[in-house]
PDB file of C-alpha atoms in Angstrom:
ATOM      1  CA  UNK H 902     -60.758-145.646-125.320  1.00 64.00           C
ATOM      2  CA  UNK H 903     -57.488-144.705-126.903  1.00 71.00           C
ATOM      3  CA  UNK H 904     -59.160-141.782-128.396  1.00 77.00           C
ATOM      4  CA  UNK H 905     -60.221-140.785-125.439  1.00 72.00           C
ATOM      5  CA  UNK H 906     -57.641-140.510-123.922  1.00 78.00           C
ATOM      6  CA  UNK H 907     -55.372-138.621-126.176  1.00 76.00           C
ATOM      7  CA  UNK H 908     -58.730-136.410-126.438  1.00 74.00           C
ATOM      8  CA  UNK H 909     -57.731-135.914-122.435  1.00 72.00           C
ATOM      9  CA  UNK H 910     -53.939-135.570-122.956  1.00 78.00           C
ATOM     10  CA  UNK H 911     -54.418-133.383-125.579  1.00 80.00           C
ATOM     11  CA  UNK H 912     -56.827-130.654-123.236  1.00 77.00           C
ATOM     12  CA  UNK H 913     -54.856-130.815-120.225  1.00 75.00           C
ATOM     13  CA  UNK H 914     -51.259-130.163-122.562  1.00 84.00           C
ATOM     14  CA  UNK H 915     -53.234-127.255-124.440  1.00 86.00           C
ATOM     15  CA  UNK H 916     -54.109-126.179-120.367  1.00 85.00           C
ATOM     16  CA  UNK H 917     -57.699-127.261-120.875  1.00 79.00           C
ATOM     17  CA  UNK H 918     -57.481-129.002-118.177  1.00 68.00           C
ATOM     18  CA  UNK H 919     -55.640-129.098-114.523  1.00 82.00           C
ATOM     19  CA  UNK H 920     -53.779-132.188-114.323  1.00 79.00           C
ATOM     20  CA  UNK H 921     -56.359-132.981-111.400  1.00 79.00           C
ATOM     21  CA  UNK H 922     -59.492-132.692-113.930  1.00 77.00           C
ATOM     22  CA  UNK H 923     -57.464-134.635-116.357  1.00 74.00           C
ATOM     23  CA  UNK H 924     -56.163-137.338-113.501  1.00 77.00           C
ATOM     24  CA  UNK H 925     -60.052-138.145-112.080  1.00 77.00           C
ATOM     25  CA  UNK H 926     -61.404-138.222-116.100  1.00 77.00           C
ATOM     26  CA  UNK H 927     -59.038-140.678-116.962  1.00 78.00           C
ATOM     27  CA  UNK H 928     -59.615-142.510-113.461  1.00 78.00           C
ATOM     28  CA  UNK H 929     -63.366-142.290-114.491  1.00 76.00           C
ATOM     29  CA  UNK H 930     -62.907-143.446-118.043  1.00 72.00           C
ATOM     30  CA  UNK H 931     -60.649-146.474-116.349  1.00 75.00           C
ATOM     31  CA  UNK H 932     -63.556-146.960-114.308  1.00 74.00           C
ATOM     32  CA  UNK H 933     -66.422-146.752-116.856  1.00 74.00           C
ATOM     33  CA  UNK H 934     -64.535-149.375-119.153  1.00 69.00           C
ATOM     34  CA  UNK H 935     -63.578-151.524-116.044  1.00 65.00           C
ATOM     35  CA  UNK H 936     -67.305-151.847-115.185  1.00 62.00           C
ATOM     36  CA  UNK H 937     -67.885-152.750-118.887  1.00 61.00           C
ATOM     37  CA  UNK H 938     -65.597-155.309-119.000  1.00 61.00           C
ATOM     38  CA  UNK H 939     -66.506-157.331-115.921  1.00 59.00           C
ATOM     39  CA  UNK H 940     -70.271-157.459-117.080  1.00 55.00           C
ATOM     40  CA  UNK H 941     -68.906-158.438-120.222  1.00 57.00           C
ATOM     41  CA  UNK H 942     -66.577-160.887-119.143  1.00 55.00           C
ATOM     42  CA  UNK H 943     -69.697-161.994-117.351  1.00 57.00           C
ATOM     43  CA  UNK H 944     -71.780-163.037-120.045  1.00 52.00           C
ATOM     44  CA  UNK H 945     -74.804-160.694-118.551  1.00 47.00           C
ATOM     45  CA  UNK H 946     -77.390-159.424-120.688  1.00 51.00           C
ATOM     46  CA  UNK H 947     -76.539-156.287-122.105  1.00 58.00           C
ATOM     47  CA  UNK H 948     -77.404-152.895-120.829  1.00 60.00           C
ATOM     48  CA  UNK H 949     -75.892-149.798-122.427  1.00 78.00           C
ATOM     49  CA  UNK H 950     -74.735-148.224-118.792  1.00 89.00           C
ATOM     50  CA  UNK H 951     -74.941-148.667-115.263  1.00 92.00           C
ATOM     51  CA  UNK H 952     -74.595-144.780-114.934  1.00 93.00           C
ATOM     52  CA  UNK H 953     -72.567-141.397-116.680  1.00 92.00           C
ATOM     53  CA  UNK H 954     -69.878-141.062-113.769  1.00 93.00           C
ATOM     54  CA  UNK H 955     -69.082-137.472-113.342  1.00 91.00           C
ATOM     55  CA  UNK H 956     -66.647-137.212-110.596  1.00 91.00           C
ATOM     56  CA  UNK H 957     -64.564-139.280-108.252  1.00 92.00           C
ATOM     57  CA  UNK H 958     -66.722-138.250-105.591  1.00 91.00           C
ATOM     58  CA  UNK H 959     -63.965-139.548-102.943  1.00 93.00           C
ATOM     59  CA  UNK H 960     -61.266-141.931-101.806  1.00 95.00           C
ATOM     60  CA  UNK H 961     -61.584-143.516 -98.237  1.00 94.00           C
ATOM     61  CA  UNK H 962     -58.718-144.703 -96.732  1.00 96.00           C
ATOM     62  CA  UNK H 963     -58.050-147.336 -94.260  1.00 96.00           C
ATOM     63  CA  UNK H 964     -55.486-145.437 -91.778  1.00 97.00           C
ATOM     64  CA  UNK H 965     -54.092-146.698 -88.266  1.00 96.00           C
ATOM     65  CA  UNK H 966     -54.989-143.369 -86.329  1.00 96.00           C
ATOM     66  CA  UNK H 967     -57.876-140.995 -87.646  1.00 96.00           C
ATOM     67  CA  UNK H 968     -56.915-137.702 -85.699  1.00 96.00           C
ATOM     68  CA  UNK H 969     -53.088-138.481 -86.985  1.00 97.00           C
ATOM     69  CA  UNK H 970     -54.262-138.993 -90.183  1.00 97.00           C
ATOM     70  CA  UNK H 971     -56.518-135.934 -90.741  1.00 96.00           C
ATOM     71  CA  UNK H 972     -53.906-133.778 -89.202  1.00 97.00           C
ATOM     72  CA  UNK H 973     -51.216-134.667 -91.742  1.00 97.00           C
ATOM     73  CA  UNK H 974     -53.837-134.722 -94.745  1.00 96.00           C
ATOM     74  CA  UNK H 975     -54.848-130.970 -93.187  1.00 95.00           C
ATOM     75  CA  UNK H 976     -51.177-129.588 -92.862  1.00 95.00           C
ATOM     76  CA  UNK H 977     -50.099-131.320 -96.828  1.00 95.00           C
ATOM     77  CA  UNK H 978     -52.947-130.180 -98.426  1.00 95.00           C
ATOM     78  CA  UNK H 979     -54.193-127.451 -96.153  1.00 95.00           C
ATOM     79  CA  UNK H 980     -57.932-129.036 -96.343  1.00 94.00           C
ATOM     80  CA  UNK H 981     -60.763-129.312 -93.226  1.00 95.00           C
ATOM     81  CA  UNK H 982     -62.945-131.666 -91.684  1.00 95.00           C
ATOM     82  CA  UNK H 983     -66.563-131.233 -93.368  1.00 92.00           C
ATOM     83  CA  UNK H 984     -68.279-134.277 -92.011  1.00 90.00           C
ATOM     84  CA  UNK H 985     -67.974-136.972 -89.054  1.00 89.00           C
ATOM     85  CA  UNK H 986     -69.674-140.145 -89.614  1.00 85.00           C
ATOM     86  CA  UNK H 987     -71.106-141.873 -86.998  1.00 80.00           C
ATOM     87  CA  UNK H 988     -68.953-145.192 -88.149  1.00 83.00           C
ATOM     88  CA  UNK H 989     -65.716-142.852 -86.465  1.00 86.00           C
ATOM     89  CA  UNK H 990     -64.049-141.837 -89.555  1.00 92.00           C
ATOM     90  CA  UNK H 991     -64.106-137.955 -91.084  1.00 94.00           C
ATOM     91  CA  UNK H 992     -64.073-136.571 -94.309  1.00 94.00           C
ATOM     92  CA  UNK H 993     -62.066-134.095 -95.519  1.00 95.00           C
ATOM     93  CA  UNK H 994     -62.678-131.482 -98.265  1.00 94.00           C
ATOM     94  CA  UNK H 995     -61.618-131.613-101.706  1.00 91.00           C
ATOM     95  CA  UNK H 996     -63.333-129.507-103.999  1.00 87.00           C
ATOM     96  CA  UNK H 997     -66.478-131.296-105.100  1.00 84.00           C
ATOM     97  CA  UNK H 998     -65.010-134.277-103.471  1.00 90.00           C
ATOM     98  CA  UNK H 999     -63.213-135.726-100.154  1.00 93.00           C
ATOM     99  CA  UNK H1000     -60.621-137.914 -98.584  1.00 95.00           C
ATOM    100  CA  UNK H1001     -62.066-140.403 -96.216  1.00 94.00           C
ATOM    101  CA  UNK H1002     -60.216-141.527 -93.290  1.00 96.00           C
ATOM    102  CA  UNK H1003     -61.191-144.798 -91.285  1.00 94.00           C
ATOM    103  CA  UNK H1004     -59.796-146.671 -88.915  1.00 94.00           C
ATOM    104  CA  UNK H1005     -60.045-149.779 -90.321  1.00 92.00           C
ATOM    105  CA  UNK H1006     -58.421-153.319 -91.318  1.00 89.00           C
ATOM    106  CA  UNK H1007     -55.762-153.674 -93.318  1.00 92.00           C
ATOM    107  CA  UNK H1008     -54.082-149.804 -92.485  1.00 94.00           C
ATOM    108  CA  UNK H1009     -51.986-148.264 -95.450  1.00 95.00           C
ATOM    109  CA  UNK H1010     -54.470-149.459 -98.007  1.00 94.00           C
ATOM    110  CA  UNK H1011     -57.749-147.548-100.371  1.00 94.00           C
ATOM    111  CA  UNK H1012     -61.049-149.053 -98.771  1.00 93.00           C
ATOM    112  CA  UNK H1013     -62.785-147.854-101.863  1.00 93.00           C
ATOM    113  CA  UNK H1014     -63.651-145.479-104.482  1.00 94.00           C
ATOM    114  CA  UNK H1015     -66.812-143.792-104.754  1.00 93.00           C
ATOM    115  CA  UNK H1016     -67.618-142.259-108.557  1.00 94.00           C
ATOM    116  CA  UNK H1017     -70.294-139.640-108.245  1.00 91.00           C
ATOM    117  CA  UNK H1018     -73.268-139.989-110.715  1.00 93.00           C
ATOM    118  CA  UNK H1019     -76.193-137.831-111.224  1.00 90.00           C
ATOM    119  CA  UNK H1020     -79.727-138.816-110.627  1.00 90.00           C
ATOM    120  CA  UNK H1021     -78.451-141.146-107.931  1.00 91.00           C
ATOM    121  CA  UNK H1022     -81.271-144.116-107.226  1.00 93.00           C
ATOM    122  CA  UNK H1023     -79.439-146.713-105.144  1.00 94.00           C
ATOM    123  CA  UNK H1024     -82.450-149.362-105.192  1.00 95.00           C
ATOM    124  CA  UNK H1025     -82.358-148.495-109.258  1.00 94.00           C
ATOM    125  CA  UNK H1026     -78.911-148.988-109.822  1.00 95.00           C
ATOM    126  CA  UNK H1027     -78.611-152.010-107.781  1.00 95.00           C
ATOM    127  CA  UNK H1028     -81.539-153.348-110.358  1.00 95.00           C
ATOM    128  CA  UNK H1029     -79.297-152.361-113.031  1.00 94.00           C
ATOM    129  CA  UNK H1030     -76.584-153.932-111.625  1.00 93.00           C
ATOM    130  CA  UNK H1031     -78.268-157.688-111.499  1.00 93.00           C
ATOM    131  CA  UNK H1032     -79.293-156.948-115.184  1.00 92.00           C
ATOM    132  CA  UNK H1033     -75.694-156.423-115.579  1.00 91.00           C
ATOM    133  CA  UNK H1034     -74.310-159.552-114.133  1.00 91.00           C
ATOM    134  CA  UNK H1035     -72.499-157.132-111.267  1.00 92.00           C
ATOM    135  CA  UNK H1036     -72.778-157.857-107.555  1.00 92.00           C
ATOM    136  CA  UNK H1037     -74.059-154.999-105.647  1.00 94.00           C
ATOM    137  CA  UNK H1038     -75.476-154.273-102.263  1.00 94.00           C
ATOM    138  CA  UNK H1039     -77.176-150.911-100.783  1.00 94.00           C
ATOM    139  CA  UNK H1040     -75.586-150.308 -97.248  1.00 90.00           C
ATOM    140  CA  UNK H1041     -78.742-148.209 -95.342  1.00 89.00           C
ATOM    141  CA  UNK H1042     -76.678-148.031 -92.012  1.00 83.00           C
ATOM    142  CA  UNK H1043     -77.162-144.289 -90.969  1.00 77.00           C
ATOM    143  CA  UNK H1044     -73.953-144.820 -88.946  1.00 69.00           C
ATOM    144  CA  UNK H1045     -72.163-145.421 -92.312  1.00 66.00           C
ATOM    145  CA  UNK H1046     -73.203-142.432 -93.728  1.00 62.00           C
ATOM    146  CA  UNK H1047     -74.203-138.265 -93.551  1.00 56.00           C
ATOM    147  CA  UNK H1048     -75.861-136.893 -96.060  1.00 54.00           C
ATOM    148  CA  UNK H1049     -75.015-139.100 -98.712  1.00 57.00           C
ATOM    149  CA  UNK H1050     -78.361-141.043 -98.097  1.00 75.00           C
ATOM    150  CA  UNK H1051     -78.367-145.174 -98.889  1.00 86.00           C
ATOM    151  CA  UNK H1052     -74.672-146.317-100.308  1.00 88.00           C
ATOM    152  CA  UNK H1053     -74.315-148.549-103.210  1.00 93.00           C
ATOM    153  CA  UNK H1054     -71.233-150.478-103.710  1.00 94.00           C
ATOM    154  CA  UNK H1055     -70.333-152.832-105.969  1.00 94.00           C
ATOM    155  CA  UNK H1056     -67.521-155.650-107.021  1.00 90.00           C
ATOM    156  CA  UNK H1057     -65.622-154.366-109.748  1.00 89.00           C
ATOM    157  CA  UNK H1058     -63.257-155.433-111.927  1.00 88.00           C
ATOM    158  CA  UNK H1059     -60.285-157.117-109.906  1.00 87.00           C
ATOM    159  CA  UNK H1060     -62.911-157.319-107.150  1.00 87.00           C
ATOM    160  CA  UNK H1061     -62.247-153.475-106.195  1.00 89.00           C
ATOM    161  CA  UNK H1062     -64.693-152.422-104.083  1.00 91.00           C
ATOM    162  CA  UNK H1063     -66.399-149.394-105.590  1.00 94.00           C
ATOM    163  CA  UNK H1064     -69.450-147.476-104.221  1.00 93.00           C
ATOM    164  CA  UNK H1065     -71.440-145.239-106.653  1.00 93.00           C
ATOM    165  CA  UNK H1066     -72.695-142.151-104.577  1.00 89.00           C
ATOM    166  CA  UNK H1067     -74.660-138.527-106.028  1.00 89.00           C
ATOM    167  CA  UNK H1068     -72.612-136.373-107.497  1.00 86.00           C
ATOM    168  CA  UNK H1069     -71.430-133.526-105.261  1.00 81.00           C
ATOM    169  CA  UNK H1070     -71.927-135.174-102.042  1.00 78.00           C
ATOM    170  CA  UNK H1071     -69.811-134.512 -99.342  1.00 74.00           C
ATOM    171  CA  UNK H1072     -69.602-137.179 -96.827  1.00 69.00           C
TER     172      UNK H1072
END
């Protein structure tokens, strides 16, 4: 992983890379190896990768007062609402990504992570997953979700909560 990383350092100080492609590929290489290690740690059978993550699709956040919220995420980072889950929470635009904002327990905290693969399969990952020694559960609530489809999530390392989601989607 060391390599890696320098390989990372090294693009984004030669202007390769903006330091936000080089902060979500080392988040995603943090991520990747977490997973590893907890099936590992695990003593699971082994199976070469859950998935290629490709992007941190999104970060949801657990906030005290959505509206409030989205209006100081808007005005710091001059970004817009691009979806409204029926759940009460919005999503706001990041590129390929988005910020999630919930009202939820627990205020002032990250809910979860979502790392966008391709060739998303939420029944087939979850499969994977029990190969893997990982717990993992596919939320099909359509209040939970836009056009995202089925959501996977899974205990990580640490017990982070982490969903894996397509890559691309937007909330």
């Amino acid at each position: 992983m060391n390599t890696a990383i320098e390989h990372l350092v090294d693009q984004f100080e030669s202007r390769k890379l903006s330091r936000r492609q080089l902060v979500a590929s080392l988040s995603a290489l943090v991520a990747s190896a977490t997973a590893a290690a907890s099936a590992q740690s695990q003593s699971a059978p082994a199976v070469s990768v859950l998935a290629q993550g490709r992007s941190i699709n999104h970060v949801s956040l657990s906030v005290t007062d959505v509206e409030k919220a989205a209006d100081y995420y808007s005005k710091l980072f001059n970004v817009k609402i691009v979806s409204r889950p029926g759940n009460g929470g919005l999503n706001m635009g990041l590129g390929d990504g988005f910020l999630g904002l919930y009202k939820l327990a627990n205020p002032g905290t990250v809910n979860h992570i979502c790392i966008g693969v391709d060739n998303y399969d939420p029944d087939a990952l979850a499969a994977k997953c029990k190969q893997m020694g990982i717990t993992a559960s596919v939320n099909r609530d359509p209040n939970s979700r836009t056009s995202g489809g089925d959501q996977l999530y899974i205990q990580a390392f640490d017990n982070h909560r982490l969903q894996i989601g397509p890559h691309g989607y937007q909330g």
